[in-house]
Amino acid sequence: MEARRNMQPQASQYGLEEVYSPSSKGVQAVANIIFVHGLFGGRKTWTAQRTQPSSHTTQQPPVVPSSSSRPEKPLTKGTSVPQSDPGSVFWPGDLLPLAIPDARVFTWNYDADVHHWTSSASQNTIHQHAGNLLSDLAYLIAGDMPEPLIFVVHSLGGIVVKDALNQSSQTEGTRLKNIAPATFGVLFLGTPHRGSKSASMGRLAYNVTVAATRRPNLKLLQALERNSETLDRVGDGFRQTVLKFDIKFCSFREEKETRKYLIFNTMVVEPESAKIGDGKEEIGSIPENHRHMSKFSSNSDIGFKRVSAVLRTWIDDIKRSGKIHPTEGYHDCLVSLDSAESKLRIKNIVESDEETFQWLYDREQVQFAKWLQHDGEPGTQIFWIQGKPGSGKSTLMKFAMSDTRTLELLQTANRLQWIYAGFFFHDRGSLAQKTFPAMLKELLNQMLCGTERLWLVVKPIYEELTKKQRTKFPSWDVDTLQTVLIAISELRYLDLGVLFFLDALDEHDGDKERLTRLVWKLVQNSAGTRLKFKICLASRPWPVFTSSFSNCSGFVIHDHTRDDIHIYTNRKLREATMGLSVPQKNKVYPQKLHDISEQVTDRARGVFIWVRLVVNELSKGLRDGTPLSVLEQKLSEMPSELKDLYIHTLRRIEGEYLQETMIMLQLALCSFSPLPLGTFLACSSYARWKREHEFETKDTMIRHLASRSGGLLEVFSAPSLPAERDIDTVSIASILSSESHSRVQFIHQTVKDFVAHGDFSTGFLGDAFTLHSGYLYLLRYGARNGASVEDEITRDMFRYAKAIEKHSPQELELMKTVLDDIWCRDPPGTPFNQDLARKWIGLIMSESHVRAYYLQSLSLLDVKHAFLHLAIGANLVEYVRYIHYTTDDKKVFGDKAYPNDWLKLAIAGPSLVAGQEDRVAMVKLLLELGVSPDGEIYMRKRMAMATPLRDLGLLSLDSFTILSFILSRTYEIAEESRYAIVSELLKHGASPDTRVRIGAKPDNASGPFQTYGALEHVVGYESADMIKLFLRHNATRHGIIRETYDHEYNLWPLLPPIALLRRDIGAINSFRGHIPHLTPDTETSPPVVDTLAIYSLLGALAI
């Protein structure tokens, strides 16, 4: 009894204790390592008996805590610090400083005893202990640049630290909020993340032996039981915390059993409970039992080697990356890169069955596991999974990305920190799900979420964007995104592994060769560096991918999925028979069901989507009581080819529904992104019946969609749109509060391909009904009476009109009729929709003063002028031409009040349609229709008045010619378009001698800037082709007068030297045959230049 009393912890021993400071060795601290014990723990948790005195440890003087580095902060609550016992090894103070001399080491002690023999135990819960830890740590990290925190935790201590970080993450307004952002990593030793059966046994023992006479703290044991509500709460919160602050974590489990109650041995924390199960988690084990796994007697102990290696790696990461904990700019950057739509595809892919795809890690079947562990030439860092359409590639990719074995295999080969990033192309989705820029943006976002160590690369580029765009959440163009990603791949010093999963490359909406080039560039750049790139790809075996990846590791998926299909089919058919009355003696029934499953498996030939459709039909028959013999007959009649199966499915739809069926398929095909369920059905109803039908419930809407589409369309869950777009779109949807989360799409890409390329409708509809393109149906619905710009389809109305011009020219006349109806609403007195036009013009016009002018003057504009802005902003070339030749006002394009701004809008204004296609065509058309190529456009400038009004930032207008506007690069214009537009302007009479104002910005055109002649600017900054273009159009000496304040200089003699300085042979050759023999004007020229010498030099260099 007396011995037990001596073991009772004293209050003075609780709190933070510093056991080592680098300043005592003249070393700068780069991190703080905090040790937190578990149940019944304290200093003894980290203390082992000395077995063989180490030469290192015997020479180590007693460790005395040093407070010299931060004397003003009370780092400990205790007044005494225990000294090292010569017969024991307290490894945080005796061993760790030798391995990691540049980190401050602390222990944090708390009353974790369930009971005391002479008094009641602390009644604190885990949550309350965690709050105390936060309070003690708040002093430690005070300051502008606190050293990052690393926690080493044993058993219950891990749960306390997890809860503390969760509390910090959720705290606002106090210093406690700084703990989680300052945390770099947590190393868990035997922490029961999912509970321990020993906790339940321990609680029972204490209930029997001491509960009657003492006040034990059974709350701690209850919290550690399996299925504990506390553990679930803490665990769920911790997953969010580590993701938010990029906290690293590593979990070690015990390898040996612990003796319990002198009766039996048990694993206190079982292996599954000792790990969190996250893909980012490092996992290891220590060959000791639960009690001794945190005690190391020498630096040769295998446990110490493993633990110190992880800590040393983290410390090195901190030193390489500088300031580790997240900064405000870092989180703002993540927001600017984040896109819920881009992540939607991965989320909505159906999880694989538990027993399927296990062969992926079987080395005898495929080489995926070997590839994960292999580190070789660039070609070996790419793994290509190919297969037929609908063969399960996306489901397999999601399985590989989420299975913990992927990370375990990577780490067994190389103890680098590995991060994942994935992008699953989705042609049925929005642009954010299928384009090259969307992929780059999402990969960069996931990489930064995976590790902040990459922030040093991204930060300067992000700050440049924020400065240029004047927002914390800038837009990222494709060139910038690609530059950042390539810069990361070229890092030489960073110990990091990056694994990309890129699925459905064949659904990429863009240049697929550009995509393959990027893949190769990333792995080639990282060859021979400490940063490793591995990329797992999946696609159909198209030639563009076969030529690029056929020599890489990989496999053909449909060669390996027969057993998976059989498992899936068996399960679905069994589920369909649950609850059915089958005679117990009927032994034939199970065998017939098995035979049907075998037939499905054999006929599937590895195509899962075929299996899904067939099994759904068979399951429906089973539930309806269809005899197995009839189902066997149906199965034999089902086509084996997907195209034929889809036609078979459509033929089974009732005839009265077929017109609506075809309309629905067209809407799904042509909508720019999956439409909300209510909006989709409203549009379908409007196209078929010219009115919107009402539905009573969401279930009714889903059943209506299924019956009309034959199951070829599906409803899936999608995140809400941004706040400014999260508005009920149509009356049909207003009855459903959750409608915005349910959207409609094809069940698979092969169905979309079938609808897009198959002319099958004539065989179903006959001549009485004309099926139009989905673009026309969507345009009609968006332009209907009562439409609002908040309507999802109405917002994209001009995009659908442009799509008709581009993809369905046979419907141009119908498109014109729809748009004309907007001009002339019935009854005749109905005005143009002012609100709609205001919002559309707000989208189009780029500069606030121009937008404000048109919004304020809209009521004064006639309909044609207002609507022309919209048509030009949408690049509706044929429709603008149509307006010109059908309007009674033939001067509409010659009216000086508007045309030059129309030309500016056509060249560089924000477009109502995606991309910049037809910009040149629209400019050419406007010039042909009478818009002046030398007309002036207006930019705002500050009023230079010596009055207090100047300080108010009042604006006036300054003028530019269109040509000057383009050459000054005031706005970004695609290079391939710039030359073509300049050529059209010069061809239509624009002066090649215009002045170019360099330095002008869209928001302040008045300066600082310099004015150059166009030819001088072109020679100095543009391409050789642009120089030749201006010379061909007879740019003269009047085009090269530089204006500086009140002086003008003729710079013609200096143009060839300018070309020489550029060292551009093309620019030099441009002058051949264009250099006149000029006599310099001594009053306006710089010192005389030896033109003969210039000509000789030109000739020599141009050879």
PDB file of N, CA and C in Angstrom, residues 38 42 58:
ATOM      1  N   GLY A  38      -0.459   8.351 -21.686  1.00  0.00           N
ATOM      2  CA  GLY A  38      -1.809   7.808 -21.669  1.00  0.00           C
ATOM      3  C   GLY A  38      -2.279   7.476 -20.276  1.00  0.00           C
ATOM      4  N   GLY A  42       2.808   9.083 -17.103  1.00  0.00           N
ATOM      5  CA  GLY A  42       3.563  10.224 -16.603  1.00  0.00           C
ATOM      6  C   GLY A  42       4.959  10.109 -17.158  1.00  0.00           C
ATOM      7  N   THR A  58      26.032   7.672 -21.111  1.00  0.00           N
ATOM      8  CA  THR A  58      26.785   7.894 -19.885  1.00  0.00           C
ATOM      9  C   THR A  58      27.537   9.203 -19.933  1.00  0.00           C
TER      10      THR A  58
END
